[in-house]
Short mmCIF file of C-alpha atoms in Angstrom, two decimals:
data_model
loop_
_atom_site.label_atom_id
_atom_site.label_comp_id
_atom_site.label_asym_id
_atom_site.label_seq_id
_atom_site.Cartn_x
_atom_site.Cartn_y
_atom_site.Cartn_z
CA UNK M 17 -7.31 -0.08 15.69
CA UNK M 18 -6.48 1.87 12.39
CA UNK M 19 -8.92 -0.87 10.45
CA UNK M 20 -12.03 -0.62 13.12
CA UNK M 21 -11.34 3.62 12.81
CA UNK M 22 -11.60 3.17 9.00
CA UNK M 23 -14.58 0.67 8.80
CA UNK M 24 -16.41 2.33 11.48
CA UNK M 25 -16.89 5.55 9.21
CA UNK M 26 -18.20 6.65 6.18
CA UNK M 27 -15.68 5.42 3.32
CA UNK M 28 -14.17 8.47 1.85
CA UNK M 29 -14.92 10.05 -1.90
CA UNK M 30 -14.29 7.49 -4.38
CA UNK M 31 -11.74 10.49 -6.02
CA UNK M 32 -9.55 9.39 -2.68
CA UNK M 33 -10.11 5.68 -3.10
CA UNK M 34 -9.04 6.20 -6.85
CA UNK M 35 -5.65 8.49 -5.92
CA UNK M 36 -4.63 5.38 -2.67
CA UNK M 37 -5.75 2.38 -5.40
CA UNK M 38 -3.26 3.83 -7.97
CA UNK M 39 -0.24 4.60 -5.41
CA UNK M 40 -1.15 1.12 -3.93
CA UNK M 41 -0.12 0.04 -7.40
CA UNK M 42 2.47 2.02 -8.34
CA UNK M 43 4.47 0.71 -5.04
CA UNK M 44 3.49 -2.74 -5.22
CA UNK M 45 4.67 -3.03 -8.39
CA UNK M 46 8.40 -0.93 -7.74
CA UNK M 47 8.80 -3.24 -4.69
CA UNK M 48 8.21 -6.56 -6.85
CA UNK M 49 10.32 -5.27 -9.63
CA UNK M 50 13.27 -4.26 -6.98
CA UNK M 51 12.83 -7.60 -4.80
CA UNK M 52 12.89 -9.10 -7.61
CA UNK M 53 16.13 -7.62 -9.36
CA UNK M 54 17.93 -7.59 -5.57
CA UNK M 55 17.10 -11.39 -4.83
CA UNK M 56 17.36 -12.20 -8.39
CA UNK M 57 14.63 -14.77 -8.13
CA UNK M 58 10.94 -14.13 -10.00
CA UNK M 59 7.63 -14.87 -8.89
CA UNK M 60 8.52 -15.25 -4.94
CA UNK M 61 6.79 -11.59 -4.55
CA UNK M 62 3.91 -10.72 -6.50
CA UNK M 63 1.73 -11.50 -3.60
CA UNK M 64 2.27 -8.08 -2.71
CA UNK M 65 -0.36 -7.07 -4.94
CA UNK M 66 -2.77 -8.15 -2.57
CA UNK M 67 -2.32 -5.79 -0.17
CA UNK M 68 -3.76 -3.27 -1.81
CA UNK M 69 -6.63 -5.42 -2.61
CA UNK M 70 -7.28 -6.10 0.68
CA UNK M 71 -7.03 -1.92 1.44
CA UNK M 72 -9.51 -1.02 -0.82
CA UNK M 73 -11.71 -3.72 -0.36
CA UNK M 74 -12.08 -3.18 2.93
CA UNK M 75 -12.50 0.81 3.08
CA UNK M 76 -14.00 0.84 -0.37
CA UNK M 77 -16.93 -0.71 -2.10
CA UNK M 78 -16.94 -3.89 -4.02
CA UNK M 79 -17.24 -1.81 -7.35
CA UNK M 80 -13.79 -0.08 -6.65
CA UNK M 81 -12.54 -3.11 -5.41
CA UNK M 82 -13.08 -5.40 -8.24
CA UNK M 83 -11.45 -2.75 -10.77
CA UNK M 84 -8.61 -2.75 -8.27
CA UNK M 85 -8.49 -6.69 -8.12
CA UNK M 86 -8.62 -6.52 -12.25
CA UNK M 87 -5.97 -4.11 -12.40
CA UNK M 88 -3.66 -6.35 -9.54
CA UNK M 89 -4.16 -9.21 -11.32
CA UNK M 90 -2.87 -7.53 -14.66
CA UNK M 91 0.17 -6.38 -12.71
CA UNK M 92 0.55 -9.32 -11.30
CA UNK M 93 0.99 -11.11 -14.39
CA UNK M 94 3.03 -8.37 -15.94
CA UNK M 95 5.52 -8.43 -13.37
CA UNK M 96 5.58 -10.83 -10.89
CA UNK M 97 8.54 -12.14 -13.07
CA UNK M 98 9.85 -9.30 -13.84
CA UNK M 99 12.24 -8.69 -15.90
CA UNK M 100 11.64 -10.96 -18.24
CA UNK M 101 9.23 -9.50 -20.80
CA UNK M 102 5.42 -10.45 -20.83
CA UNK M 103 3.41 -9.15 -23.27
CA UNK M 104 -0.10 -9.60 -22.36
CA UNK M 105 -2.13 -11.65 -20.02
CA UNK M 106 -3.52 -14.20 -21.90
CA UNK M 107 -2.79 -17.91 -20.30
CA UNK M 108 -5.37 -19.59 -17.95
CA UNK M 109 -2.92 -19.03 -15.18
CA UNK M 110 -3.63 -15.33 -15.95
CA UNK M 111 -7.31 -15.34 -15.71
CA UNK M 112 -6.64 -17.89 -12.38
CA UNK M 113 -4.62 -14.88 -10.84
CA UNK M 114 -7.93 -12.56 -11.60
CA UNK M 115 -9.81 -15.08 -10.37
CA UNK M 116 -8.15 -15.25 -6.96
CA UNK M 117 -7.44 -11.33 -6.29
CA UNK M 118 -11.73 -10.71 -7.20
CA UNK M 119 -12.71 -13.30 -4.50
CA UNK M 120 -10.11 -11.80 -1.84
CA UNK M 121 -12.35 -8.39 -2.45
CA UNK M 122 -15.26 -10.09 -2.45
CA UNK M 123 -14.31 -11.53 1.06
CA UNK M 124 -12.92 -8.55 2.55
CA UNK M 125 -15.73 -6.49 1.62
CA UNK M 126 -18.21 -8.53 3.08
CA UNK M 127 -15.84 -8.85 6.13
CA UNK M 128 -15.41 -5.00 6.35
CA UNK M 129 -19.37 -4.98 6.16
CA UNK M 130 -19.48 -6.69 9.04
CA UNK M 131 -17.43 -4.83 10.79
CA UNK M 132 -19.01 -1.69 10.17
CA UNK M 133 -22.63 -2.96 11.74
CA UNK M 134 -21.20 -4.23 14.70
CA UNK M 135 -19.37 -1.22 15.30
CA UNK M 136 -22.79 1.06 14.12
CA UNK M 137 -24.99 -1.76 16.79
CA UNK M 138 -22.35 -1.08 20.00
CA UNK M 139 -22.32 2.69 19.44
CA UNK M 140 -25.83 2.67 18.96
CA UNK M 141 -27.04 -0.02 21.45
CA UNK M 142 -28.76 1.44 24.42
CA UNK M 143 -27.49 -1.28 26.63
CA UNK M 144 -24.15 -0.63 28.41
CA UNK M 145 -21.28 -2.91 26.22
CA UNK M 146 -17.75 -3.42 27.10
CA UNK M 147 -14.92 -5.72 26.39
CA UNK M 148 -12.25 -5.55 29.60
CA UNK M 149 -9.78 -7.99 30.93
CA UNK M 150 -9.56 -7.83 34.80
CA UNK M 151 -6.94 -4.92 34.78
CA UNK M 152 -8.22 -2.72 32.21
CA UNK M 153 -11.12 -1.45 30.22
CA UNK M 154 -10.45 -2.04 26.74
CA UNK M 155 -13.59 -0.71 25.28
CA UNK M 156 -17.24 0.53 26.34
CA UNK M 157 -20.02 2.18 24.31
CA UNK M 158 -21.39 5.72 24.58
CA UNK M 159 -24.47 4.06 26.93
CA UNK M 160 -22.06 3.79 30.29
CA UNK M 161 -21.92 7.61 29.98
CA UNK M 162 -25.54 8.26 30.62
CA UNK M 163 -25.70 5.37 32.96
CA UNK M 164 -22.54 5.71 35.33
CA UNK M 165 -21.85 9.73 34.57
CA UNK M 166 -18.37 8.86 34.08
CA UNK M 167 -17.06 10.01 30.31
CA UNK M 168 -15.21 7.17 28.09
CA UNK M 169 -11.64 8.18 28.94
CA UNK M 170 -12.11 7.57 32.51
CA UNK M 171 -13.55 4.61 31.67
CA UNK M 172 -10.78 3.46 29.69
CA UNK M 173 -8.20 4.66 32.45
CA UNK M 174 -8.86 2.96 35.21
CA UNK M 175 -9.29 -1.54 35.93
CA UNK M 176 -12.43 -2.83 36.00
CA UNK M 177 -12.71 -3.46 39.28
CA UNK M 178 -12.47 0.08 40.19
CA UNK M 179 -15.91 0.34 38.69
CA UNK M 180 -16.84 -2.76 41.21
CA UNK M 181 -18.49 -1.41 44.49
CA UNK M 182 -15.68 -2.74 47.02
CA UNK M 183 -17.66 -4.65 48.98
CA UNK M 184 -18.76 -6.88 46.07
CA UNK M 185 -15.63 -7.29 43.97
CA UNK M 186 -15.34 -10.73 45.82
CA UNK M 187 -18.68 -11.64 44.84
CA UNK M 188 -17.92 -10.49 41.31
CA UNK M 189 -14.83 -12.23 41.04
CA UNK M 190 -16.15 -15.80 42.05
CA UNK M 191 -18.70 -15.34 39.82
CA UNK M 192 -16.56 -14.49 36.73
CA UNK M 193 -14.12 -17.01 37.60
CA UNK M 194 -17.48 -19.45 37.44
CA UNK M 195 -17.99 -18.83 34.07
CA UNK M 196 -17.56 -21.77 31.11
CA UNK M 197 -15.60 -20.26 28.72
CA UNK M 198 -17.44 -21.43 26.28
CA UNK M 199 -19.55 -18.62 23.31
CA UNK M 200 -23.15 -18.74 25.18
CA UNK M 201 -23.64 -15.88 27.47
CA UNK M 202 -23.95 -16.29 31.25
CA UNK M 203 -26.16 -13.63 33.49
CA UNK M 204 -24.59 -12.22 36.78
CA UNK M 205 -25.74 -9.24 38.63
CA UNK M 206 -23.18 -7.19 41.02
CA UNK M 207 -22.85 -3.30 41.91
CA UNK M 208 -21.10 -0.64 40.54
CA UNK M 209 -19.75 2.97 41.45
CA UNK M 210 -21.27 5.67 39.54
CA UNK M 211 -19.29 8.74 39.05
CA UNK M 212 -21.39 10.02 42.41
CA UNK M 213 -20.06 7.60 43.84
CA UNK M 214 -23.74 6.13 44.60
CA UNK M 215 -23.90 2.09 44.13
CA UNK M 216 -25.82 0.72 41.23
CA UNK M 217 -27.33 -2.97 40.60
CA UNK M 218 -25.99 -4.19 36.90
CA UNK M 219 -27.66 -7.31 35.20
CA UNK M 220 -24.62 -8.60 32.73
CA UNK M 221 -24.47 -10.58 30.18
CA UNK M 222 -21.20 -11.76 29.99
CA UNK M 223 -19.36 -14.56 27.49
CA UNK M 224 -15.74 -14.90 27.09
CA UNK M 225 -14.20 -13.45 23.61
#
């Protein structure tokens, strides 16, 4: 939820993304140093330093992203074996390492990219959208409000079935249990209780996630 609440807005200044970047690394690389020293193994931990790849890659753009995969990989090689000394990162393993940690960003920006025009399509959509299991609501987009009058917390407090007129939750329920639960949607029609409480044909679309 805290990842679709980030990717779903605008990213914040790139100041911000410079200030969390450099604490990202500053942690990373006390927690390496210290698992290292308290396990007293090398090289079991430096994986951490992909974590805060995958933060600013994901909230970030790719520009901020790829100077923070540069700078991981550095650390990385500086002290995923930490103590022993390493001077610079010169060996093919090293450029490897900043190999790997730029095509993590790469993938988790164009991930969080994705993310953020689904979740700009279902706010925007003008088509009622939800995702519920039989017992609750889980989500539904800003169109049931005009459409049923109810606002999205008492949509997201009650089962679905309370939205189900009662004589047709039967109906509904043979029909969803009818479904192949397979990716290709399948259209059912049923009624629904508006917050009037007057009964309302729906035409859904529904495939199993």
């Amino acid at each position: 939820s805290r990842l679709r609440m980030l990717t779903g807005r605008t990213a914040p200044s790139l100041r911000m993304g410079i200030a969390v970047a450099a604490s990202f690394l500053i942690v990373e690389t006390l927690a390496v140093c210290s698992l290292n020293v308290a396990t007293s193994t090398a090289g079991c931990f430096a994986t951490l330093y992909l974590i805060g790849v995958l933060a600013i890659s994901t909230v970030w753009g790719f520009g901020l992203s790829a100077v923070m995969s540069i700078a991981s990989a550095i650390a990385f090689s500086y002290f995923r074996d930490w103590p022993t000394e390493r001077l610079a990162p010169g060996e093919l393993e090293d450029w490897i390492s900043i190999s790997v940690f730029l095509i993590v960003a790469l993938v988790a920006n164009a991930l969080a990219r994705q993310a953020r025009e689904g979740e700009r399509f279902f706010n925007l959509s003008p088509d009622m959208m939800c995702i519920t299991e039989a017992d609750r609501v889980i989500r539904v987009n800003p169109a049931f409000v005009p459409t049923l009058g109810y606002s999205l917390e008492d949509l997201a407090a009650q089962p679905f079935w309370d939205l189900v007129v009662a004589e047709d939750r039967d109906n509904a329920r043979v029909q969803l249990g009818q479904l192949p639960g397979g990716a290709d949607p399948v259209r059912f029609q049923n009624q629904v209780t508006s917050r009037d409480a007057s009964p309302l044909w729906v035409e859904w679309n529904v495939a199993w996630d």
